[in-house]
XYZ file of C-alpha atoms in Angstrom:
723
model
C 64.586 -29.303 -25.313
C 67.288 -28.674 -22.683
C 65.849 -29.112 -19.242
C 68.847 -27.310 -17.726
C 67.806 -24.151 -19.573
C 64.182 -24.491 -18.640
C 64.732 -25.318 -14.959
C 65.502 -21.594 -13.984
C 62.495 -20.459 -15.839
C 60.232 -23.004 -14.085
C 61.825 -22.232 -10.821
C 61.158 -18.548 -11.321
C 57.551 -19.161 -12.310
C 56.962 -21.182 -9.174
C 58.568 -18.546 -7.111
C 56.448 -15.848 -8.747
C 53.245 -17.905 -8.318
C 54.063 -18.523 -4.650
C 54.565 -14.818 -4.019
C 51.482 -13.959 -6.037
C 49.295 -16.381 -4.097
C 50.680 -14.921 -0.799
C 49.796 -11.370 -1.886
C 46.445 -12.280 -3.575
C 45.371 -14.132 -0.503
C 44.355 -10.899 1.383
C 42.266 -9.914 -1.580
C 40.444 -13.186 -1.499
C 39.897 -12.537 2.296
C 38.681 -8.959 1.636
C 35.040 -9.927 1.763
C 35.636 -11.701 5.070
C 37.653 -8.701 6.347
C 34.596 -6.510 5.588
C 32.441 -8.757 7.649
C 34.723 -8.400 10.718
C 35.424 -4.711 10.217
C 32.791 -2.856 12.178
C 33.980 0.761 11.784
C 33.464 3.094 8.936
C 35.885 3.114 5.889
C 37.392 6.533 5.857
C 39.749 5.993 2.953
C 41.152 3.389 0.595
C 44.253 3.359 2.726
C 42.425 2.231 5.764
C 40.618 -0.427 3.712
C 43.941 -1.770 2.339
C 45.391 -1.635 5.797
C 42.612 -3.880 7.092
C 43.362 -6.306 4.284
C 47.105 -6.446 4.979
C 46.374 -6.787 8.761
C 44.367 -9.799 7.927
C 47.598 -11.628 7.031
C 48.226 -12.235 10.723
C 45.096 -14.212 10.855
C 45.990 -16.337 7.796
C 46.737 -19.603 9.599
C 43.700 -19.380 11.879
C 41.503 -18.221 8.966
C 42.382 -21.244 6.923
C 41.754 -23.490 9.838
C 38.328 -21.779 10.486
C 37.550 -21.980 6.815
C 38.217 -25.627 6.615
C 36.290 -26.279 9.874
C 33.335 -24.214 8.647
C 33.186 -26.179 5.372
C 33.450 -29.508 7.239
C 30.793 -28.474 9.754
C 28.567 -27.465 7.034
C 29.092 -30.794 5.413
C 28.051 -32.517 8.562
C 25.093 -30.306 8.988
C 23.958 -30.860 5.332
C 24.344 -34.617 5.901
C 22.245 -34.610 9.058
C 19.689 -32.045 7.753
C 18.393 -34.505 5.191
C 16.993 -36.683 7.907
C 16.562 -34.062 10.771
C 13.230 -32.500 10.750
C 14.302 -29.719 13.156
C 16.874 -28.134 10.765
C 16.665 -24.504 10.018
C 14.526 -24.840 6.844
C 12.988 -27.419 4.716
C 12.508 -27.443 1.009
C 8.881 -28.461 1.140
C 8.134 -25.601 3.696
C 9.852 -23.039 1.491
C 7.808 -24.191 -1.545
C 4.587 -24.120 0.457
C 5.212 -20.617 1.853
C 6.170 -19.334 -1.585
C 2.969 -20.757 -3.004
C 0.819 -19.038 -0.417
C 2.692 -15.763 -0.955
C 2.248 -16.009 -4.730
C -1.511 -16.729 -4.414
C -2.107 -14.097 -1.763
C -0.592 -11.124 -3.501
C -3.169 -10.839 -6.363
C -6.021 -10.739 -3.854
C -4.264 -8.103 -1.825
C -3.613 -5.937 -4.838
C -7.328 -6.235 -5.964
C -8.536 -5.523 -2.453
C -6.536 -2.135 -2.480
C -8.809 -0.814 -5.249
C -12.181 -1.998 -3.810
C -14.489 0.384 -1.918
C -14.686 0.132 1.810
C -18.493 0.223 1.995
C -20.535 -0.016 -1.223
C -24.116 1.061 -1.376
C -26.249 -1.172 -3.611
C -29.649 0.669 -3.647
C -28.716 3.173 -6.312
C -28.976 6.260 -4.406
C -27.691 9.631 -5.888
C -24.361 10.587 -4.692
C -23.568 14.011 -3.180
C -21.330 14.633 -6.126
C -24.508 15.011 -8.339
C -25.705 18.044 -6.382
C -23.632 20.563 -8.372
C -25.153 19.225 -11.669
C -28.595 19.435 -10.173
C -28.171 22.962 -9.083
C -26.673 23.900 -12.474
C -29.606 22.359 -14.384
C -32.131 24.186 -12.147
C -30.368 27.514 -12.849
C -30.710 26.783 -16.590
C -34.400 26.031 -16.174
C -34.976 29.239 -14.215
C -33.372 31.319 -16.954
C -35.462 29.609 -19.578
C -38.693 29.935 -17.531
C -38.002 33.567 -17.066
C -37.850 34.241 -20.798
C -40.922 32.214 -21.532
C -42.933 33.860 -18.813
C -41.907 37.342 -19.905
C -43.316 36.520 -23.391
C -46.364 34.806 -21.884
C -47.141 37.714 -19.563
C -46.675 40.407 -22.215
C -49.008 38.713 -24.656
C -51.592 38.011 -21.959
C -51.717 41.648 -20.864
C -52.038 42.795 -24.500
C -54.830 40.316 -25.083
C -56.714 41.523 -22.053
C -56.336 45.161 -23.144
C -57.450 44.513 -26.673
C -60.164 41.897 -25.893
C -63.100 44.111 -26.642
C -61.684 45.201 -30.060
C -60.940 41.652 -31.301
C -63.397 39.243 -32.913
C -63.912 35.716 -31.585
C -61.625 34.103 -34.180
C -58.739 36.505 -33.363
C -59.211 35.898 -29.589
C -59.243 32.076 -30.241
C -56.015 32.363 -32.227
C -54.144 34.394 -29.647
C -55.412 31.878 -26.850
C -54.019 28.967 -28.836
C -50.698 30.863 -29.153
C -50.608 31.234 -25.367
C -51.417 27.625 -24.718
C -48.593 26.597 -27.100
C -46.124 28.592 -25.063
C -46.940 26.464 -22.050
C -46.286 23.212 -23.976
C -43.954 24.275 -26.838
C -41.213 21.758 -27.525
C -38.775 23.274 -29.988
C -35.750 20.990 -29.513
C -37.723 17.820 -29.221
C -37.210 17.517 -25.499
C -39.123 18.533 -22.464
C -38.241 22.200 -22.599
C -41.646 23.904 -22.203
C -43.058 25.549 -19.117
C -45.105 22.529 -18.017
C -42.187 20.092 -18.442
C -39.746 22.429 -16.650
C -42.156 23.105 -13.767
C -42.884 19.379 -13.440
C -39.183 18.566 -13.125
C -38.629 21.150 -10.499
C -41.557 19.749 -8.473
C -40.215 16.147 -8.524
C -36.615 17.066 -8.111
C -36.846 19.356 -5.077
C -38.774 18.963 -1.941
C -39.816 22.519 -1.696
C -43.253 24.194 -1.394
C -42.298 27.133 -3.632
C -41.544 24.790 -6.562
C -44.675 22.723 -5.805
C -46.772 25.803 -6.177
C -45.019 26.959 -9.168
C -45.919 23.735 -10.880
C -49.518 23.993 -9.731
C -49.873 27.548 -11.100
C -48.473 26.573 -14.516
C -50.909 23.742 -14.867
C -53.905 25.865 -13.688
C -53.018 28.709 -16.128
C -52.824 26.252 -19.072
C -56.126 24.604 -18.050
C -57.883 27.944 -17.900
C -56.625 28.930 -21.276
C -57.580 25.527 -22.949
C -61.200 25.948 -21.350
C -61.570 29.335 -22.916
C -60.573 27.872 -26.340
C -63.153 25.120 -25.959
C -65.857 27.561 -24.902
C -65.166 29.704 -27.974
C -65.375 26.670 -30.188
C -68.658 25.598 -28.630
C -70.476 28.955 -28.116
C -68.549 31.262 -30.392
C -68.310 33.786 -27.630
C -66.245 34.633 -24.494
C -66.080 37.606 -22.268
C -62.879 39.187 -20.875
C -63.832 38.262 -17.359
C -63.461 34.550 -18.242
C -59.817 35.252 -19.209
C -58.956 37.010 -15.915
C -58.453 33.708 -13.900
C -55.873 32.488 -16.449
C -54.153 35.930 -16.383
C -54.037 35.684 -12.559
C -52.333 32.251 -12.660
C -49.793 33.617 -15.199
C -48.946 36.618 -12.957
C -48.629 34.229 -9.898
C -46.337 32.015 -11.958
C -44.194 34.969 -12.916
C -43.961 35.985 -9.210
C -42.929 32.468 -8.198
C -40.171 32.392 -10.838
C -38.814 35.753 -9.909
C -35.613 37.227 -11.508
C -31.867 36.982 -11.142
C -31.961 39.977 -8.837
C -33.711 37.861 -6.125
C -32.064 37.262 -2.823
C -31.878 34.023 -0.729
C -34.757 35.201 1.364
C -37.107 35.806 -1.551
C -39.786 33.114 -1.933
C -39.321 32.363 -5.653
C -37.329 30.079 -7.841
C -34.272 32.277 -8.186
C -34.405 32.982 -4.408
C -34.513 29.179 -3.820
C -31.487 28.642 -6.048
C -29.476 31.245 -4.225
C -30.546 29.824 -0.830
C -29.710 26.284 -1.832
C -26.352 27.396 -3.168
C -25.540 29.079 0.178
C -26.709 25.938 2.019
C -24.405 23.693 -0.128
C -21.474 26.168 0.552
C -22.200 26.026 4.294
C -22.304 22.209 4.325
C -19.121 21.931 2.291
C -17.484 24.461 4.792
C -18.615 22.363 7.750
C -17.142 19.146 6.124
C -13.852 20.975 5.383
C -13.792 22.154 8.965
C -14.264 18.589 10.299
C -11.474 17.452 8.005
C -9.228 20.162 9.374
C -9.778 19.099 12.944
C -9.129 15.426 12.002
C -5.845 16.562 10.352
C -4.921 18.429 13.492
C -5.523 15.299 15.520
C -3.333 13.369 13.096
C -0.517 15.859 13.515
C -0.740 16.065 17.276
C -3.249 13.838 19.132
C -2.259 15.133 22.572
C -3.866 18.676 22.037
C -7.322 19.091 23.482
C -9.692 20.285 20.768
C -13.020 20.042 22.669
C -13.711 23.768 22.139
C -13.288 23.524 18.330
C -15.443 20.308 18.204
C -18.221 21.978 20.262
C -18.196 25.023 18.150
C -18.539 22.963 14.957
C -21.238 20.864 16.607
C -23.285 23.933 17.359
C -23.027 25.104 13.705
C -23.938 21.783 12.147
C -26.935 21.162 14.401
C -28.403 24.569 14.108
C -28.161 24.574 10.250
C -28.864 20.876 9.750
C -31.467 19.776 7.084
C -31.828 16.448 8.935
C -35.065 16.391 10.898
C -35.114 15.590 14.628
C -31.293 15.310 15.270
C -31.844 15.388 19.098
C -30.158 12.008 19.518
C -26.887 13.351 18.056
C -24.084 12.095 18.164
C -25.496 8.581 17.685
C -23.331 6.495 20.149
C -22.410 2.853 19.238
C -24.656 0.089 20.276
C -22.699 -1.643 23.013
C -19.857 0.587 24.092
C -21.658 3.920 24.122
C -18.239 5.504 23.765
C -18.221 8.987 22.223
C -14.616 9.721 21.410
C -13.578 13.132 20.004
C -12.891 11.505 16.638
C -16.273 9.796 16.675
C -18.003 13.016 17.356
C -16.257 14.750 14.437
C -17.128 11.818 12.093
C -20.797 12.095 13.220
C -20.873 15.768 12.467
C -19.377 15.186 9.123
C -21.993 12.518 8.505
C -24.792 15.016 9.264
C -23.442 17.533 6.878
C -23.125 14.863 4.204
C -26.757 13.727 4.928
C -27.825 17.350 4.263
C -26.153 17.258 0.868
C -27.964 13.996 0.119
C -31.306 15.480 1.075
C -30.760 18.164 -1.447
C -29.573 15.735 -4.073
C -32.369 13.156 -3.843
C -35.757 13.506 -5.449
C -38.884 14.866 -3.591
C -39.298 13.394 -0.096
C -37.298 10.220 -0.759
C -35.648 8.412 2.156
C -31.872 8.873 2.259
C -29.197 6.745 3.932
C -25.680 7.862 5.004
C -23.111 5.270 5.938
C -19.822 6.082 7.869
C -17.279 4.220 9.920
C -16.519 5.144 13.489
C -13.933 4.178 16.008
C -14.458 0.975 18.150
C -14.945 -0.791 14.829
C -18.438 0.360 14.228
C -20.341 0.981 10.963
C -23.145 3.531 11.305
C -26.079 3.918 8.993
C -28.129 7.137 9.273
C -31.710 6.730 7.759
C -33.691 9.909 7.287
C -37.356 10.313 6.175
C -37.801 14.045 5.083
C -41.438 13.551 4.175
C -44.487 14.475 6.137
C -45.852 10.951 5.647
C -44.474 7.607 6.950
C -42.156 5.755 4.734
C -40.118 2.431 4.496
C -36.410 2.525 3.777
C -34.720 -0.269 1.835
C -31.233 -0.714 2.968
C -28.683 -2.701 1.004
C -24.923 -2.197 1.132
C -21.874 -4.348 0.938
C -19.301 -4.551 3.876
C -15.579 -4.427 3.395
C -14.541 -7.671 1.598
C -12.107 -8.575 4.351
C -14.877 -9.159 6.866
C -16.118 -12.660 7.547
C -19.338 -13.747 9.209
C -17.423 -14.767 12.338
C -16.057 -11.217 12.634
C -19.387 -9.555 13.079
C -19.777 -8.963 16.767
C -23.111 -7.206 17.073
C -25.834 -5.402 15.004
C -29.121 -3.759 15.514
C -32.336 -5.587 14.902
C -33.758 -5.286 11.402
C -30.477 -5.833 9.756
C -29.847 -9.048 7.801
C -26.404 -10.140 6.846
C -25.624 -12.710 4.168
C -22.626 -13.450 1.913
C -23.136 -12.529 -1.748
C -20.818 -14.319 -4.280
C -21.337 -11.727 -6.862
C -19.974 -8.933 -4.694
C -17.632 -11.342 -2.958
C -18.574 -9.708 0.350
C -21.116 -9.722 3.123
C -24.262 -7.855 2.232
C -26.278 -5.947 4.829
C -29.971 -5.486 3.975
C -33.188 -4.601 5.750
C -36.587 -2.843 5.582
C -36.847 0.040 8.096
C -40.112 1.665 8.844
C -39.864 5.304 9.582
C -42.465 7.751 10.800
C -42.896 11.190 9.294
C -39.788 13.300 9.639
C -38.032 10.517 11.540
C -34.291 9.921 11.659
C -32.766 6.635 12.940
C -29.224 5.537 13.471
C -28.351 1.831 12.952
C -25.049 0.225 14.032
C -22.980 -2.746 13.286
C -19.887 -3.805 15.249
C -17.015 -5.910 13.987
C -13.647 -7.189 15.094
C -10.565 -5.038 14.640
C -9.054 -6.881 11.688
C -7.328 -3.719 10.247
C -4.477 -3.575 12.739
C -1.003 -5.093 13.029
C 0.518 -6.069 16.347
C 4.040 -4.781 17.146
C 4.965 -8.403 18.043
C 4.116 -9.544 14.551
C 6.365 -6.998 12.962
C 9.193 -7.745 15.406
C 8.797 -11.447 14.574
C 9.517 -10.834 10.912
C 12.643 -8.800 11.851
C 13.781 -11.566 14.228
C 13.284 -14.099 11.411
C 15.439 -12.068 9.039
C 18.149 -11.636 11.678
C 18.233 -15.307 12.555
C 18.589 -16.250 8.932
C 21.277 -13.609 8.434
C 23.099 -14.841 11.464
C 23.036 -18.439 10.141
C 24.358 -17.231 6.815
C 27.032 -15.079 8.414
C 29.906 -17.612 8.020
C 28.952 -18.828 4.655
C 29.560 -17.606 1.044
C 25.957 -16.460 0.823
C 26.336 -13.760 3.435
C 26.626 -10.935 0.892
C 23.525 -12.020 -0.936
C 21.768 -12.311 2.371
C 22.864 -8.789 3.297
C 21.555 -7.461 -0.022
C 18.135 -9.073 0.686
C 18.125 -7.884 4.346
C 18.721 -4.299 3.138
C 15.458 -4.409 1.169
C 13.410 -5.086 4.324
C 13.336 -1.368 5.234
C 9.456 -1.323 4.765
C 9.020 -2.997 8.111
C 10.337 0.125 9.864
C 7.630 2.277 8.312
C 4.668 0.041 8.610
C 3.701 0.741 12.155
C 4.367 4.426 11.641
C 1.928 4.645 8.759
C -0.629 2.721 10.817
C -0.209 5.108 13.715
C -0.537 8.216 11.591
C -3.942 7.056 10.326
C -6.815 8.846 12.242
C -10.090 7.855 10.744
C -11.339 4.313 10.238
C -11.373 4.798 6.480
C -7.651 5.916 6.545
C -6.778 2.925 8.763
C -8.413 0.427 6.369
C -6.785 2.000 3.310
C -3.360 2.071 5.007
C -3.721 -1.485 6.131
C -4.435 -2.680 2.664
C -1.392 -0.799 1.341
C 0.985 -2.019 3.976
C -0.318 -5.577 3.559
C 1.068 -5.550 0.023
C 4.520 -4.208 1.419
C 4.553 -6.941 4.129
C 3.768 -9.524 1.547
C 6.774 -8.457 -0.384
C 8.908 -8.582 2.861
C 7.614 -12.137 3.611
C 8.870 -13.127 0.041
C 12.300 -11.679 0.755
C 12.501 -13.614 4.012
C 11.572 -16.740 2.107
C 14.496 -15.964 -0.198
C 16.762 -15.902 2.859
C 15.282 -19.348 3.703
C 16.230 -20.592 0.277
C 19.866 -19.241 0.733
C 19.890 -21.097 4.083
C 18.843 -24.221 2.449
C 21.551 -23.878 -0.149
C 24.034 -23.297 2.597
C 22.871 -26.549 4.337
C 23.155 -28.500 1.062
C 26.565 -27.048 0.005
C 28.904 -29.163 2.229
C 32.178 -28.981 0.302
C 34.638 -26.309 -0.997
C 32.853 -26.140 -4.364
C 29.679 -25.462 -2.484
C 31.444 -22.718 -0.547
C 32.581 -20.951 -3.789
C 29.234 -21.423 -5.445
C 27.889 -18.322 -3.486
C 30.371 -15.977 -4.996
C 28.871 -13.471 -7.376
C 29.722 -14.350 -11.006
C 31.279 -10.907 -11.611
C 33.527 -11.368 -8.571
C 34.644 -14.849 -9.682
C 35.393 -13.721 -13.236
C 37.219 -10.665 -11.910
C 39.460 -12.897 -9.693
C 40.230 -15.162 -12.622
C 41.047 -12.200 -14.935
C 43.437 -10.687 -12.407
C 45.332 -13.891 -11.821
C 45.558 -14.678 -15.607
C 46.800 -11.093 -16.353
C 49.435 -11.227 -13.576
C 50.568 -14.594 -14.737
C 50.997 -13.447 -18.428
C 52.808 -10.366 -17.493
C 55.013 -12.329 -15.103
C 56.009 -14.924 -17.812
C 56.805 -12.088 -20.286
C 58.852 -10.250 -17.723
C 60.862 -13.264 -16.598
C 61.495 -14.209 -20.233
C 62.880 -10.649 -20.795
C 65.084 -11.062 -17.754
C 66.465 -14.288 -18.975
C 67.358 -12.736 -22.415
C 69.016 -9.866 -20.731
C 71.012 -12.158 -18.569
C 72.229 -14.288 -21.500
C 73.482 -11.178 -23.427
C 75.196 -9.770 -20.394
C 76.862 -13.109 -19.705
C 77.931 -13.362 -23.450
C 79.587 -9.924 -23.177
C 81.709 -10.602 -20.084
C 82.980 -14.142 -20.903
C 86.715 -14.313 -21.805
C 87.811 -15.405 -25.409
C 88.657 -19.029 -25.955
C 91.998 -20.204 -24.505
C 94.863 -20.035 -26.905
C 96.907 -23.278 -27.299
C 100.157 -21.368 -27.014
C 99.239 -18.929 -24.270
C 98.099 -20.060 -20.845
C 96.276 -17.190 -19.254
C 95.125 -17.162 -15.724
C 91.395 -17.766 -15.160
C 89.650 -14.550 -14.317
C 88.779 -14.472 -10.631
C 85.939 -11.902 -10.968
C 83.734 -14.127 -13.032
C 82.103 -16.008 -10.200
C 81.593 -12.719 -8.332
C 79.838 -11.084 -11.189
C 77.645 -14.072 -11.740
C 76.586 -13.992 -8.168
C 75.825 -10.260 -8.203
C 73.801 -10.673 -11.383
C 71.718 -13.477 -9.920
C 71.105 -11.353 -6.942
C 69.925 -8.487 -9.021
C 67.697 -10.762 -11.048
C 66.077 -12.271 -7.907
C 65.505 -8.764 -6.572
C 63.758 -7.663 -9.687
C 61.619 -10.826 -9.598
C 60.611 -10.120 -5.995
C 59.994 -6.446 -6.885
C 57.881 -7.405 -9.817
C 55.858 -9.993 -7.798
C 55.339 -7.340 -5.011
C 53.971 -4.757 -7.525
C 51.683 -7.057 -9.498
C 50.719 -9.064 -6.426
C 49.723 -5.847 -4.556
C 47.846 -4.611 -7.600
C 46.177 -7.924 -7.998
C 45.222 -7.919 -4.249
C 43.895 -4.442 -4.473
C 42.020 -5.135 -7.738
C 40.437 -8.251 -6.499
C 39.447 -6.547 -3.215
C 37.685 -3.901 -5.261
C 35.977 -6.459 -7.385
C 34.828 -8.416 -4.351
C 33.636 -5.180 -2.700
C 31.639 -3.768 -5.667
C 30.697 -7.072 -7.182
C 28.553 -7.936 -4.216
C 26.802 -4.512 -4.540
C 26.587 -4.280 -0.675
C 27.760 -0.927 0.972
C 30.491 -1.499 3.473
C 28.654 0.732 5.992
C 25.700 -1.588 5.883
C 27.656 -4.815 6.614
C 27.820 -5.916 10.216
C 29.828 -8.562 11.787
C 28.213 -11.988 11.301
C 26.653 -13.746 14.222
C 28.015 -17.081 15.239
C 26.694 -19.891 13.018
C 23.833 -21.847 14.527
C 21.253 -24.275 13.543
C 17.770 -22.848 14.110
C 14.725 -24.725 15.423
C 14.071 -26.975 18.297
C 16.078 -29.998 18.798
C 13.219 -31.990 20.003
C 10.096 -32.859 17.947
C 6.717 -32.987 19.698
C 4.017 -35.305 18.688
C 0.904 -33.666 17.297
C -1.678 -32.577 18.486
C -0.314 -31.156 21.771
C -1.693 -28.646 24.146
C 0.014 -25.309 24.680
C -0.727 -22.168 26.604
C -1.128 -18.837 24.912
C 0.647 -15.607 25.655
C -1.434 -12.593 24.811
C 0.413 -9.486 23.374
C 0.005 -5.841 24.546
C -2.872 -5.369 22.101
C -4.939 -7.929 24.164
C -5.871 -10.261 21.167
C -4.128 -12.756 18.897
C -5.094 -12.554 15.145
C -6.000 -15.898 13.635
C -5.123 -16.404 9.955
C -6.230 -18.859 7.273
C -2.672 -19.620 6.259
C 0.858 -19.504 7.776
C 1.347 -15.881 6.438
C 0.914 -12.547 8.126
C -0.853 -11.117 5.104
C -3.281 -14.071 4.658
C -6.926 -13.482 5.386
C -7.945 -13.144 9.050
C -10.568 -15.497 10.510
C -11.043 -14.356 14.183
C -9.455 -12.926 17.224
C -8.487 -14.776 20.349
C -8.909 -12.646 23.399
C -9.838 -14.750 26.361
C -8.548 -18.190 25.389
C -5.674 -19.502 27.562
C -4.868 -22.844 25.863
C -4.998 -24.309 22.433
C -4.290 -27.505 20.638
C -1.377 -27.396 18.131
C -1.856 -29.644 15.109
C 0.985 -28.697 12.862
C 3.914 -26.159 12.570
C 5.602 -24.613 9.524
C 8.465 -22.403 10.040
C 7.327 -19.820 12.679
C 3.692 -20.677 12.371
C 1.473 -23.274 14.080
C -1.924 -24.595 13.100
C -4.245 -24.408 16.231
C -7.723 -25.145 17.446
C -9.699 -25.161 20.500
C -10.623 -28.858 20.168
C -9.855 -31.754 17.919
C -12.745 -30.900 15.740
C -11.063 -27.653 14.829
C -8.320 -29.127 12.771
C -10.390 -28.713 9.590
C -10.863 -24.939 10.239
C -7.225 -24.271 9.217
C -6.447 -21.751 11.872
C -2.856 -20.334 12.052
C -1.131 -18.076 14.521
C 2.457 -17.090 14.956
C 4.379 -19.358 17.344
C 5.673 -16.346 19.410
C 2.272 -16.465 21.061
C 2.894 -19.888 22.413
C 4.489 -20.194 25.860
C 7.794 -21.966 25.463
């Protein structure tokens, strides 16, 4: 192979590659240009302009790049032995393990009831079914009594014309109507009246049952007398007929009004009472919703109007102690008053739902972290109420601040919650309110949310001058839930809403904590990648393969085009060369040959430069777009990176050491069971000034009030320690 022929080709290839690298370099720097470009991208032209302007920084960029890689190498070398570096692999693994084990419990907690009654009381939702069944019984009784009354009147009228056997047969038919059971169930007059007596605490229904039993008893006595004495006078039938007529009057008809003292009147009155109670509950919910939309508006007039309606129509006896203030604080807030009114209406529904004279309990949550229990004895005789309900599973024994006497609190492994129980003695028609106060564990401090944001910003700033910055930005953009957490918490009005919201946002924060831990993993990778290959390892695979594809394509087309230029040059040169010299003629050597050769080389070099400019520019733009969209990070969301720094203290303290606390604006510090914001809460620190620090993990410290508390595993955020 003739090296002389290959030399121009090799030279042209090197020239092309040099130009290509010069023009492709801005594309390789496009991602860094995005980081330093803080304004909006108005067009592709402005984006390309920023890339080209980056050429002026080429020398300083390379110097900074090399310095960054070398500094990262030094940092990685020192981080293996320096315990104060930004992150540690064992801490990342420990935090991730806590996050993984905490999330299932948070998800299960979201579906659990806030307070669960365990004494099998009927719910208010059963009231509509009870009224519907009563209506069906009334219709059936009306039909049966019409038949019974008609036959009884005919028997009385024809008594003197009938023989004893005919009278006995007709009396037996009347007796069977009382206890007839066609369908195999308790569908006769006696069974129906007995169900009404035991299901409703009402004197009308009690009298109805007594009249049915008395009428049947009188008829059965007449049948026995005829069997024994073979005779019976019509006067002996009149008492039974009187009970039947009273029974008919107590049942009434569908035309009865709510003021009529019969079964149909009772049903209409009860239906109206239920509608009124439901309306009162809806009005209470409406006022609470108005408080939620605008808490600054004074709604005292609306609350007082509702209170007058509820108390005047209340089915709860002796409500003179309304609105049942809390045990210790005695604070009656507007929201608490509305919740108490709503509880009274709900207690009325429960009184209508339960069986005759049974004690009912209504439980509701109030502000100031108080759980109320309303116990009502609707009977005319003293009774004992058996209380048993489960507290919210989040509560621990240490978080119970105060409770009324007679309430016992123990942990139940079956319910996995604290159980409140007690035997409460009640006088006739007595109503009592029992309270239990707890710590406020369903609230997040602003400082804790800000701390999570600061952690993400610090990690992002550390990763700013590394190849992991685009991945860090992508993770950071997924932390938007933090901005909505406190807003959701603020919009919750009732204690039930606050607990439900807290459970929901705890799951969201747990996901945020996992994202932040992912940033720590990237920071650890940045610490450990101390060479050029480590710098390139953070490039997205799509970006890397895109760069390779663009370079290979440009190289192939460049070689093909240069080969074509060489072929054209050879043909042109062959066409302009003079014929071989004749031995007889001595022609003068053409003087234009050198000039044409020089012009042709200039044109060829110009074409090569033009080609390199075109494909280099296309390669630069293509690589820029690949870098831009390969990272999947919108330009508008990328901010200039912060200067690289190593986080953490440079000095290590020996454990345990004493530290002073700094209380947040809320006035308390939440203590957790693990170094995680969504881990279970243990207690609140309100008046503690100093603590002992036993251990630190990331932004968390294990604390105690004495050396004996190390086994308690108490954790707080380190932002509450005075620096």
